[in-house]
Amino acid sequence: MSETVQMKEQLLALKAEALDVLEAVGTPKELDDLRVKYSGKKSALTEILRGMGKLSAEERPVVGQVANEVREAIEEVINRKQEHFVRAETNARLQAEKVDVTLPGRPLTQGGIHPLNKVIEELEDIFLGMGYRVAEGPQVETDYYNFEALNLPQNHPARDMQDSFYLTEDLLMRTQTSPIQIRAMEAAKGQAPLKVICPGAVYRRDDDDATHSFQFHQIEGLVIDKGIRMSDLKGTLLQFAREMFGEQTEIRLRPSFFPFTEPSVEVDVTFTKKNGERIWIEILGCGMVHPKVLEMGGFDPEVYSGFAFGMGVERIAILKYGIDDIRHFYSNDMRFLKQFSRI
């Protein structure tokens, strides 16, 4: 038997053996082992092809053609089985990772506006509707704007009513939003009319309890023009009270003292308790702007007059929503805050 015939028979026998074994392979590991056995560098096919050097130039193409057909047939089966294993693995992974789209979705948590911000926005809307504009100022203030320009010079006894957070001898965390009024007056350069509200956080050294906090919020108002009277102040506050608490609300003014207003009054509103009892509750302080404050703000007190008022936002919110402890506003308790998400 010639060398050529013998090599062709070996190649065909190898093909038949490889195809039978490869068709029966059951795992990717077995397939990798058989790939090395039948088509690797040390495979039987490679050993047979090494004998082609003994063939003549005419015989080599014949054996080479058979060898290529055998190699292609083996690689075709290997590739087909490899694709089969890849698809099977992918399908198994997809099956394991599939999402049941029939399950109810997880709702996204929706935030809401903090109740204090709700009240501030409502207060701003009320006074914007009366022709006021919103003015803002720094929370770290100078002693001049926080006290002296408001007719509270050094050693004035009324300063004891506002135990303050001083940062330096001249700088402190503002104890009221009144400094914004002085800055607004200076910006107006003595030209009226001036109508502003001044919302913002204020700070006083106080022990926290159900009705007190070292930090709280105020909204103060200021009106300056010719011929401003106490009756204008009362009418403004009555309008505010009825828009905030209801059309049946009444107010009363009680004489009081503030260094920056003269005359000064405390304002009470009617409030209905849960048992139906109707009582008076204090909500703010106000009065006619003191002539010295007008003068320090750049206005001639012989020509202009004005009124000012200030209220605590927390107090308004407590009355409006029936809250029993100011600390709820700052405790970050979601059970409390969620009650206001739909208001």
XYZ file of C-alpha atoms in Angstrom:
343
model
C 0.000 0.000 0.000
C 1.399 3.348 -1.051
C 2.187 6.052 1.495
C -0.492 8.316 -0.008
C -3.282 5.768 0.308
C -2.248 4.928 3.839
C -2.314 8.603 4.945
C -5.716 9.176 3.312
C -7.150 6.180 5.155
C -5.690 7.436 8.460
C -7.210 10.850 7.888
C -10.651 9.476 7.041
C -10.560 7.123 10.042
C -9.602 10.068 12.282
C -12.491 12.096 10.855
C -15.030 9.338 11.537
C -13.760 8.839 15.094
C -13.689 12.587 15.877
C -17.176 13.248 14.527
C -18.691 10.401 16.532
C -17.021 11.501 19.756
C -17.761 15.210 19.253
C -21.450 14.633 18.548
C -21.763 12.831 21.876
C -19.943 15.488 23.953
C -22.048 16.771 26.859
C -20.134 19.608 28.556
C -17.980 22.610 27.530
C -15.059 21.068 29.457
C -15.262 17.864 27.410
C -15.441 19.917 24.228
C -12.271 21.827 25.125
C -10.423 18.583 25.829
C -11.498 17.113 22.479
C -10.532 20.304 20.633
C -6.989 19.829 21.908
C -7.060 16.107 21.075
C -8.276 16.454 17.477
C -7.067 19.876 16.312
C -4.351 20.973 18.698
C -0.599 21.139 18.033
C -0.090 17.628 19.435
C -3.228 16.116 17.929
C -3.404 12.963 15.788
C -4.191 15.131 12.758
C -0.973 17.101 13.263
C 1.025 13.850 13.572
C -0.360 12.540 10.286
C 0.389 15.799 8.468
C 3.993 15.685 9.605
C 4.426 12.624 7.406
C 3.638 14.607 4.270
C 7.308 15.422 3.949
C 7.872 11.878 2.695
C 5.463 12.332 -0.198
C 6.322 13.417 -3.675
C 5.380 16.825 -5.025
C 2.475 15.258 -6.950
C 1.110 13.364 -3.909
C 1.205 16.223 -1.389
C -1.734 18.234 -2.848
C -3.910 15.150 -2.843
C -3.229 14.342 0.803
C -3.374 18.061 1.718
C -6.857 18.391 0.262
C -8.102 15.445 2.306
C -6.417 16.808 5.429
C -8.124 20.219 4.974
C -11.507 18.530 4.522
C -10.979 16.538 7.708
C -9.838 19.637 9.666
C -12.835 21.660 8.415
C -15.295 18.900 9.290
C -13.883 18.579 12.829
C -13.812 22.371 13.389
C -17.380 22.721 12.053
C -18.653 20.251 14.653
C -16.587 21.871 17.408
C -17.901 25.358 16.528
C -21.478 24.121 16.326
C -21.232 22.433 19.704
C -19.564 25.543 21.157
C -22.446 27.726 19.954
C -24.878 25.262 21.460
C -23.214 25.473 24.867
C -23.076 29.310 24.714
C -26.782 29.526 23.895
C -27.635 27.077 26.638
C -25.590 29.032 29.182
C -27.165 32.336 28.090
C -30.681 30.914 28.307
C -30.006 29.497 31.745
C -28.661 32.844 32.974
C -31.612 34.749 31.525
C -33.991 32.300 33.130
C -32.302 32.760 36.490
C -32.198 36.558 36.189
C -35.600 37.163 34.653
C -37.879 39.792 36.193
C -41.516 39.037 36.787
C -43.106 42.111 35.223
C -46.478 41.129 36.682
C -45.291 42.071 40.199
C -46.490 45.463 41.485
C -43.931 48.228 41.060
C -42.073 49.831 43.919
C -43.456 53.350 44.378
C -40.976 56.205 44.407
C -40.952 58.244 47.582
C -42.119 61.769 46.836
C -40.899 64.594 49.007
C -42.873 67.626 50.062
C -42.400 71.190 51.183
C -41.529 71.629 54.841
C -44.470 73.056 56.839
C -42.444 76.151 57.785
C -41.670 76.834 54.146
C -45.344 76.364 53.326
C -46.279 79.031 55.877
C -43.540 81.391 54.665
C -44.772 81.025 51.078
C -48.360 81.657 52.169
C -47.346 84.741 54.161
C -45.363 86.059 51.208
C -48.332 85.521 48.877
C -50.623 87.437 51.236
C -48.361 90.470 51.491
C -47.282 90.406 47.855
C -50.981 90.706 47.105
C -51.007 93.895 49.179
C -48.192 95.435 47.155
C -45.222 94.504 49.314
C -41.932 93.165 47.983
C -39.674 90.580 49.611
C -36.333 91.828 50.967
C -33.474 89.685 52.235
C -30.309 90.254 54.235
C -27.340 88.452 55.844
C -27.814 86.148 58.804
C -24.479 87.270 60.264
C -25.072 90.915 61.127
C -23.182 93.829 62.604
C -24.115 95.215 65.981
C -25.078 98.452 64.266
C -27.784 96.975 62.016
C -29.025 94.465 64.583
C -29.270 96.916 67.493
C -28.041 100.500 67.212
C -29.901 101.470 64.037
C -33.044 100.091 65.664
C -32.774 102.515 68.603
C -30.971 99.964 70.794
C -27.639 101.590 71.685
C -24.991 99.940 73.833
C -26.154 99.192 77.398
C -29.810 99.607 76.422
C -31.807 97.386 78.845
C -33.939 95.994 76.017
C -30.865 94.148 74.689
C -31.205 91.819 77.652
C -34.428 90.539 76.078
C -32.382 89.062 73.213
C -29.494 86.959 74.503
C -27.338 86.767 71.393
C -24.746 84.587 69.657
C -21.781 86.938 69.202
C -19.034 85.898 66.786
C -16.846 88.924 67.487
C -17.415 92.110 69.446
C -19.180 93.577 66.417
C -20.589 90.528 64.583
C -23.417 88.279 65.727
C -26.063 85.932 64.405
C -29.032 88.220 63.836
C -31.636 88.066 66.569
C -34.426 89.404 64.352
C -35.031 90.226 60.695
C -35.349 93.931 61.542
C -31.824 94.649 60.201
C -33.199 93.920 56.736
C -35.621 96.794 57.228
C -32.766 99.193 57.981
C -30.879 98.014 54.899
C -34.025 98.462 52.788
C -34.444 101.991 54.153
C -30.845 102.849 53.326
C -31.248 101.439 49.816
C -34.348 103.616 49.300
C -32.233 106.732 50.102
C -35.106 108.523 51.786
C -37.505 108.031 48.869
C -41.007 106.719 49.632
C -43.184 104.745 49.363
C -41.392 101.742 50.819
C -43.265 98.473 51.441
C -41.224 95.359 52.246
C -41.522 92.094 54.112
C -38.406 90.462 55.504
C -38.513 86.676 56.015
C -35.639 84.623 57.382
C -34.032 82.600 60.146
C -32.975 84.276 63.399
C -30.943 83.087 66.373
C -31.118 83.669 70.133
C -29.481 81.887 73.022
C -32.458 80.058 74.457
C -33.175 76.674 75.982
C -35.160 74.427 73.663
C -38.577 73.381 74.928
C -42.074 73.014 73.523
C -42.394 76.757 72.824
C -38.777 77.979 72.490
C -35.852 77.296 70.157
C -32.396 78.816 69.708
C -33.222 79.079 65.993
C -36.564 80.111 64.545
C -38.017 82.140 61.682
C -39.541 85.574 61.477
C -41.337 87.653 58.903
C -41.261 91.373 59.516
C -42.990 94.079 57.526
C -42.248 97.756 56.969
C -44.265 100.520 55.331
C -43.025 104.121 55.003
C -44.827 106.949 53.218
C -46.455 110.270 53.885
C -49.516 110.119 56.114
C -49.161 106.537 57.348
C -51.316 106.044 60.455
C -52.022 103.446 63.103
C -55.328 102.668 61.384
C -53.383 101.611 58.265
C -51.439 99.146 60.395
C -54.593 97.723 61.979
C -56.327 97.322 58.630
C -53.286 95.564 57.173
C -53.045 93.115 60.059
C -56.772 92.382 60.029
C -56.561 91.568 56.328
C -53.560 89.328 56.959
C -55.234 87.499 59.868
C -58.393 86.757 57.903
C -56.503 85.469 54.874
C -54.302 83.280 57.067
C -56.813 81.996 59.656
C -60.219 82.516 58.084
C -62.788 85.238 57.404
C -64.268 85.026 60.902
C -60.965 85.963 62.566
C -60.851 89.131 64.653
C -57.843 90.961 66.060
C -57.229 93.184 69.060
C -54.340 95.517 69.846
C -52.836 95.800 73.332
C -50.347 98.520 74.338
C -46.765 97.287 74.616
C -43.163 98.500 74.294
C -40.548 98.045 71.552
C -37.537 100.355 71.218
C -37.970 100.684 67.446
C -41.677 101.590 67.393
C -43.706 104.249 69.185
C -46.523 103.686 69.971
C -46.167 99.888 70.134
C -48.781 97.157 70.463
C -49.136 93.397 70.749
C -51.657 91.808 68.409
C -53.973 88.961 69.391
C -56.239 86.915 67.125
C -59.343 84.946 67.923
C -58.746 81.213 68.030
C -61.205 78.340 68.487
C -59.992 75.474 70.659
C -60.895 71.845 70.013
C -63.659 72.023 72.632
C -65.228 74.966 70.791
C -64.042 77.633 73.210
C -63.062 80.871 71.478
C -59.993 82.575 72.972
C -57.473 85.320 72.195
C -53.900 84.331 71.304
C -50.963 86.685 70.765
C -49.320 86.342 67.334
C -47.118 89.387 66.731
C -45.769 92.744 67.840
C -45.940 95.996 65.864
C -46.228 99.762 66.010
C -45.427 103.044 64.328
C -41.776 103.336 63.326
C -39.834 105.355 65.902
C -38.678 108.755 64.566
C -35.059 107.906 65.477
C -35.243 104.717 63.393
C -36.657 106.662 60.441
C -33.859 109.170 60.750
C -31.113 106.534 61.001
C -32.589 104.839 57.942
C -32.346 108.034 55.930
C -35.957 109.273 56.117
C -37.075 112.657 57.428
C -39.435 111.929 60.359
C -41.025 115.363 59.878
C -42.162 114.319 56.386
C -42.628 110.572 56.545
C -44.188 108.119 58.943
C -44.473 104.354 58.859
C -45.403 101.171 60.624
C -43.578 97.931 61.231
C -44.618 94.484 62.417
C -42.926 91.196 63.137
C -44.203 87.675 63.663
C -42.726 84.245 64.324
C -43.349 81.799 61.490
C -43.337 78.836 63.883
C -46.070 80.429 65.990
C -48.237 80.971 62.920
C -47.666 77.370 61.805
C -48.448 76.016 65.299
C -51.780 77.840 65.328
C -52.635 77.048 61.721
C -51.934 73.316 61.930
C -52.589 72.613 65.618
C -48.996 71.612 66.448
C -48.158 71.219 70.131
C -44.343 71.375 70.123
C -41.993 73.676 68.178
C -39.301 70.984 68.235
C -41.296 68.900 65.737
C -40.249 71.341 63.023
C -36.577 70.470 63.481
C -36.585 66.815 64.535
C -36.643 65.406 60.947
C -39.293 62.899 62.013
C -40.866 61.633 58.782
C -44.072 60.723 60.604
C -44.544 64.403 61.389
C -43.449 65.774 58.009
C -45.593 63.371 55.951
C -48.711 64.919 57.442
C -48.023 68.046 55.377
C -47.140 66.403 52.060
C -50.611 67.013 50.601
C -51.348 70.398 52.127
